[in-house]
């Protein structure tokens, strides 16, 4: 087979090599991260361009007429595949998912398929009406006269090409750097061969006659596409990133690719992070403070930057067609909110210290008062009136001691730092019964056999049962109150029932007795015991409610979720 030299072939060889490299890069991306419409269509487009330019170069190097004609037919496989592939890529690139179903994509290739069949078989000269060899710049070239189907196929390819350019161009106007640059590189790359093709097909100067330079002009998009892929992360972060983040957000926005590398920041990021250093191309861990904390759930955290400034960081997954592409990290100034939280925490700490001091002093004073009253009652001759008054004072003093205990438990119940662990409900309940029985020997307690059940709680679980049991005794109208304790468990929770034979609770008060300060008329209590019960049970993710007992009295029903391995961790 004879070969000839042609200077026109070298740009085509260059374009074929670059396009093949880009296609290989896209296929490697598919293997690493899975299929996405953008990457797959880009791989098809660049493979088609590589085949098109390579076979055109071979056609120029060949001398034999039959070989040149075969190469001419083969190059159209790449040329006619490239047009719909570019249009599909434009749709995928701009995230027009509604147009990317299989039927639409398959329909785009119907005309190219018919064109190729007609070109290779050429029935009734529909593909081409003739061909001839001619000498151009010392070489032999093949000139083919197109048939009607070929003309229609070329028009079809041009329509898809310009539609794709329009889709990307419209989207580029809505984007910011580097996405506008990314889209511009695609448009510039495709405009050059489009202009060359228009001049070639209309025999317009300076390209009238001679060698078809459309494949040679594909060296330009090969370069611009390569820059878009390697410099501006075309296949890693698409304009969807900017659309998802918001073009006009006042927050700082950092866009990361799938490897966690910064590929875009908006104008607000550097002032918020307090840095003038370049951020693009650097790992997120070097740029974003406390970045590792964003791997949790929820993916948000606060970070101290630039001395006294606090920012809230939130990481949002970036996906296209269900495939991960990277992340968008928002940076928001929350300095006023954080300072308020810190001041509130400091005030709470001060109140906690004050609470402990006050409770300690009140408890010590009241214990001293009750001790002296007991001494007077036991050793001094008193009138009935004086003894009654002292006994009232003693009850009030004991209530004050109880109140300091309840307040301490309430502070612990509202403290998130109170460490929790797996506790056995049966053990906690029996200890509570023994404790209350000792303080109220006139009451009768019965405890049924309880099923084994473990809940995720702390020592305040005992306070729940103690307060409910005391409430049943204190509010009883019987000389010897009777309290029955039972329980049951299923796969999800344990239910404890504490039933008394007292006067019961009216339906309209069942839902309010757990309120802060709620108590019945004439009640000697402080009204905080049941509020404490409800608070603690809620903190343990449980519920408490009241039912009627038969034939009289009330039943306090406490439901707590069973401990799980996940909760314990």
mmCIF file of C-alpha atoms in Angstrom, residues 352-533:
data_model
loop_
_atom_site.group_PDB
_atom_site.id
_atom_site.type_symbol
_atom_site.label_atom_id
_atom_site.label_comp_id
_atom_site.label_asym_id
_atom_site.label_seq_id
_atom_site.Cartn_x
_atom_site.Cartn_y
_atom_site.Cartn_z
ATOM 1 C CA UNK A 352 -25.342 26.062 89.001
ATOM 2 C CA UNK A 353 -22.701 27.078 91.537
ATOM 3 C CA UNK A 354 -25.151 29.436 93.228
ATOM 4 C CA UNK A 355 -27.801 26.724 93.254
ATOM 5 C CA UNK A 356 -25.453 24.289 94.951
ATOM 6 C CA UNK A 357 -24.430 26.842 97.553
ATOM 7 C CA UNK A 358 -28.001 27.888 98.309
ATOM 8 C CA UNK A 359 -29.264 24.325 98.461
ATOM 9 C CA UNK A 360 -26.377 23.354 100.705
ATOM 10 C CA UNK A 361 -26.973 26.251 103.120
ATOM 11 C CA UNK A 362 -30.753 25.862 103.129
ATOM 12 C CA UNK A 363 -30.489 22.135 103.708
ATOM 13 C CA UNK A 364 -28.033 22.553 106.566
ATOM 14 C CA UNK A 365 -30.156 25.262 108.198
ATOM 15 C CA UNK A 366 -33.379 23.272 107.819
ATOM 16 C CA UNK A 367 -31.778 20.131 109.193
ATOM 17 C CA UNK A 368 -30.676 22.144 112.205
ATOM 18 C CA UNK A 369 -34.180 23.588 112.592
ATOM 19 C CA UNK A 370 -35.842 20.179 112.392
ATOM 20 C CA UNK A 371 -33.364 18.766 114.903
ATOM 21 C CA UNK A 372 -34.151 21.498 117.443
ATOM 22 C CA UNK A 373 -37.894 21.117 116.894
ATOM 23 C CA UNK A 374 -37.600 17.353 117.492
ATOM 24 C CA UNK A 375 -35.701 18.044 120.707
ATOM 25 C CA UNK A 376 -38.356 20.467 121.930
ATOM 26 C CA UNK A 377 -41.179 18.104 121.023
ATOM 27 C CA UNK A 378 -39.522 15.195 122.822
ATOM 28 C CA UNK A 379 -38.305 16.898 126.003
ATOM 29 C CA UNK A 380 -40.333 20.009 126.731
ATOM 30 C CA UNK A 381 -43.823 20.043 128.265
ATOM 31 C CA UNK A 382 -45.999 21.818 125.709
ATOM 32 C CA UNK A 383 -49.578 22.898 125.433
ATOM 33 C CA UNK A 384 -51.649 21.296 122.735
ATOM 34 C CA UNK A 385 -51.662 24.529 120.752
ATOM 35 C CA UNK A 386 -47.889 24.935 120.960
ATOM 36 C CA UNK A 387 -47.288 21.320 120.040
ATOM 37 C CA UNK A 388 -49.586 21.658 117.006
ATOM 38 C CA UNK A 389 -47.745 24.757 115.850
ATOM 39 C CA UNK A 390 -44.347 23.109 116.245
ATOM 40 C CA UNK A 391 -45.491 20.045 114.342
ATOM 41 C CA UNK A 392 -46.674 22.317 111.508
ATOM 42 C CA UNK A 393 -43.309 24.071 111.537
ATOM 43 C CA UNK A 394 -41.587 20.691 111.444
ATOM 44 C CA UNK A 395 -43.592 19.578 108.406
ATOM 45 C CA UNK A 396 -42.796 22.827 106.612
ATOM 46 C CA UNK A 397 -39.112 22.458 107.404
ATOM 47 C CA UNK A 398 -39.102 18.871 106.147
ATOM 48 C CA UNK A 399 -40.864 20.033 102.985
ATOM 49 C CA UNK A 400 -38.121 22.596 102.515
ATOM 50 C CA UNK A 401 -35.488 19.875 102.803
ATOM 51 C CA UNK A 402 -37.391 17.815 100.248
ATOM 52 C CA UNK A 403 -37.637 20.862 97.993
ATOM 53 C CA UNK A 404 -33.864 21.324 97.972
ATOM 54 C CA UNK A 405 -33.521 17.662 96.936
ATOM 55 C CA UNK A 406 -36.055 18.093 94.130
ATOM 56 C CA UNK A 407 -34.384 21.272 92.873
ATOM 57 C CA UNK A 408 -31.044 19.517 92.766
ATOM 58 C CA UNK A 409 -32.523 16.658 90.790
ATOM 59 C CA UNK A 410 -34.254 19.107 88.455
ATOM 60 C CA UNK A 411 -30.946 20.841 87.722
ATOM 61 C CA UNK A 412 -29.407 17.474 86.936
ATOM 62 C CA UNK A 413 -32.370 16.478 84.779
ATOM 63 C CA UNK A 414 -31.948 19.558 82.558
ATOM 64 C CA UNK A 415 -28.174 19.124 82.302
ATOM 65 C CA UNK A 416 -27.177 17.409 79.036
ATOM 66 C CA UNK A 417 -23.780 16.532 80.510
ATOM 67 C CA UNK A 418 -25.368 14.112 82.981
ATOM 68 C CA UNK A 419 -23.735 10.858 81.872
ATOM 69 C CA UNK A 420 -26.074 7.996 80.928
ATOM 70 C CA UNK A 421 -25.524 4.285 80.947
ATOM 71 C CA UNK A 422 -27.477 1.051 80.716
ATOM 72 C CA UNK A 423 -29.536 0.560 83.904
ATOM 73 C CA UNK A 424 -31.731 -2.306 85.039
ATOM 74 C CA UNK A 425 -35.291 -1.085 85.620
ATOM 75 C CA UNK A 426 -36.102 -3.813 88.155
ATOM 76 C CA UNK A 427 -33.143 -2.867 90.377
ATOM 77 C CA UNK A 428 -33.920 0.858 90.238
ATOM 78 C CA UNK A 429 -37.618 0.265 90.972
ATOM 79 C CA UNK A 430 -37.028 -2.032 93.946
ATOM 80 C CA UNK A 431 -34.474 0.366 95.459
ATOM 81 C CA UNK A 432 -37.005 3.189 95.122
ATOM 82 C CA UNK A 433 -39.726 1.116 96.835
ATOM 83 C CA UNK A 434 -37.375 0.271 99.724
ATOM 84 C CA UNK A 435 -36.424 3.943 100.083
ATOM 85 C CA UNK A 436 -40.033 5.188 100.202
ATOM 86 C CA UNK A 437 -41.174 2.284 102.435
ATOM 87 C CA UNK A 438 -38.566 3.321 104.993
ATOM 88 C CA UNK A 439 -39.827 6.915 105.030
ATOM 89 C CA UNK A 440 -43.519 5.941 105.098
ATOM 90 C CA UNK A 441 -43.891 2.831 107.271
ATOM 91 C CA UNK A 442 -47.670 3.278 107.355
ATOM 92 C CA UNK A 443 -47.947 2.511 103.616
ATOM 93 C CA UNK A 444 -48.229 -0.983 102.116
ATOM 94 C CA UNK A 445 -46.174 -1.716 98.993
ATOM 95 C CA UNK A 446 -46.452 -4.777 96.743
ATOM 96 C CA UNK A 447 -44.082 -5.377 93.827
ATOM 97 C CA UNK A 448 -44.942 -7.919 91.170
ATOM 98 C CA UNK A 449 -42.305 -9.876 89.331
ATOM 99 C CA UNK A 450 -40.821 -7.543 86.720
ATOM 100 C CA UNK A 451 -39.441 -8.675 83.355
ATOM 101 C CA UNK A 452 -35.721 -8.125 82.704
ATOM 102 C CA UNK A 453 -35.393 -4.716 81.045
ATOM 103 C CA UNK A 454 -32.483 -2.332 80.561
ATOM 104 C CA UNK A 455 -32.875 1.347 79.684
ATOM 105 C CA UNK A 456 -30.374 4.023 78.727
ATOM 106 C CA UNK A 457 -30.538 6.467 81.671
ATOM 107 C CA UNK A 458 -28.668 7.772 84.729
ATOM 108 C CA UNK A 459 -29.148 7.863 88.497
ATOM 109 C CA UNK A 460 -32.162 10.138 88.093
ATOM 110 C CA UNK A 461 -34.174 7.080 87.065
ATOM 111 C CA UNK A 462 -34.468 6.309 90.788
ATOM 112 C CA UNK A 463 -35.878 9.828 91.351
ATOM 113 C CA UNK A 464 -38.680 9.144 88.867
ATOM 114 C CA UNK A 465 -39.923 6.126 90.790
ATOM 115 C CA UNK A 466 -39.364 7.718 94.228
ATOM 116 C CA UNK A 467 -41.364 10.834 93.346
ATOM 117 C CA UNK A 468 -44.283 8.857 91.905
ATOM 118 C CA UNK A 469 -44.330 6.522 94.923
ATOM 119 C CA UNK A 470 -44.179 9.435 97.393
ATOM 120 C CA UNK A 471 -46.933 11.200 95.489
ATOM 121 C CA UNK A 472 -49.157 8.123 95.854
ATOM 122 C CA UNK A 473 -48.589 8.038 99.619
ATOM 123 C CA UNK A 474 -48.786 11.782 100.342
ATOM 124 C CA UNK A 475 -52.022 12.293 98.392
ATOM 125 C CA UNK A 476 -53.768 9.216 99.770
ATOM 126 C CA UNK A 477 -56.905 9.698 101.878
ATOM 127 C CA UNK A 478 -56.440 6.354 103.671
ATOM 128 C CA UNK A 479 -54.755 5.654 106.984
ATOM 129 C CA UNK A 480 -52.785 2.850 105.370
ATOM 130 C CA UNK A 481 -52.262 3.595 101.674
ATOM 131 C CA UNK A 482 -51.765 0.616 99.393
ATOM 132 C CA UNK A 483 -49.453 0.921 96.356
ATOM 133 C CA UNK A 484 -49.004 -1.860 93.786
ATOM 134 C CA UNK A 485 -46.039 -1.872 91.386
ATOM 135 C CA UNK A 486 -45.978 -3.952 88.192
ATOM 136 C CA UNK A 487 -44.283 -3.914 84.801
ATOM 137 C CA UNK A 488 -44.168 -5.376 81.315
ATOM 138 C CA UNK A 489 -41.779 -5.218 78.372
ATOM 139 C CA UNK A 490 -41.900 -5.799 74.621
ATOM 140 C CA UNK A 491 -39.247 -5.522 71.904
ATOM 141 C CA UNK A 492 -39.072 -1.735 72.090
ATOM 142 C CA UNK A 493 -39.956 -0.430 75.555
ATOM 143 C CA UNK A 494 -40.601 -1.278 79.204
ATOM 144 C CA UNK A 495 -43.807 -0.126 80.914
ATOM 145 C CA UNK A 496 -43.927 0.418 84.695
ATOM 146 C CA UNK A 497 -47.336 0.815 86.376
ATOM 147 C CA UNK A 498 -47.592 2.305 89.896
ATOM 148 C CA UNK A 499 -51.177 1.999 91.154
ATOM 149 C CA UNK A 500 -52.623 3.474 94.348
ATOM 150 C CA UNK A 501 -55.991 3.301 96.120
ATOM 151 C CA UNK A 502 -56.277 7.006 96.856
ATOM 152 C CA UNK A 503 -58.957 9.472 95.806
ATOM 153 C CA UNK A 504 -57.860 9.422 92.175
ATOM 154 C CA UNK A 505 -57.326 12.300 89.761
ATOM 155 C CA UNK A 506 -60.083 13.928 87.723
ATOM 156 C CA UNK A 507 -59.861 13.557 83.955
ATOM 157 C CA UNK A 508 -59.480 17.298 83.438
ATOM 158 C CA UNK A 509 -56.388 17.297 85.685
ATOM 159 C CA UNK A 510 -54.630 14.195 84.392
ATOM 160 C CA UNK A 511 -52.775 16.151 81.724
ATOM 161 C CA UNK A 512 -51.900 19.174 83.894
ATOM 162 C CA UNK A 513 -50.581 17.630 87.110
ATOM 163 C CA UNK A 514 -47.174 17.289 85.455
ATOM 164 C CA UNK A 515 -46.959 21.037 84.888
ATOM 165 C CA UNK A 516 -44.462 23.162 86.773
ATOM 166 C CA UNK A 517 -45.974 24.128 90.140
ATOM 167 C CA UNK A 518 -49.153 22.068 89.665
ATOM 168 C CA UNK A 519 -50.616 20.569 92.848
ATOM 169 C CA UNK A 520 -53.971 19.782 94.333
ATOM 170 C CA UNK A 521 -55.789 21.952 96.871
ATOM 171 C CA UNK A 522 -54.448 21.371 100.335
ATOM 172 C CA UNK A 523 -51.498 19.385 99.056
ATOM 173 C CA UNK A 524 -48.502 19.549 101.392
ATOM 174 C CA UNK A 525 -46.086 19.150 98.463
ATOM 175 C CA UNK A 526 -44.239 21.780 96.440
ATOM 176 C CA UNK A 527 -45.800 20.954 93.099
ATOM 177 C CA UNK A 528 -42.432 20.173 91.511
ATOM 178 C CA UNK A 529 -42.234 16.418 92.071
ATOM 179 C CA UNK A 530 -44.392 15.356 89.122
ATOM 180 C CA UNK A 531 -42.949 18.116 86.950
ATOM 181 C CA UNK A 532 -39.550 16.601 87.744
ATOM 182 C CA UNK A 533 -40.873 13.147 86.805
#
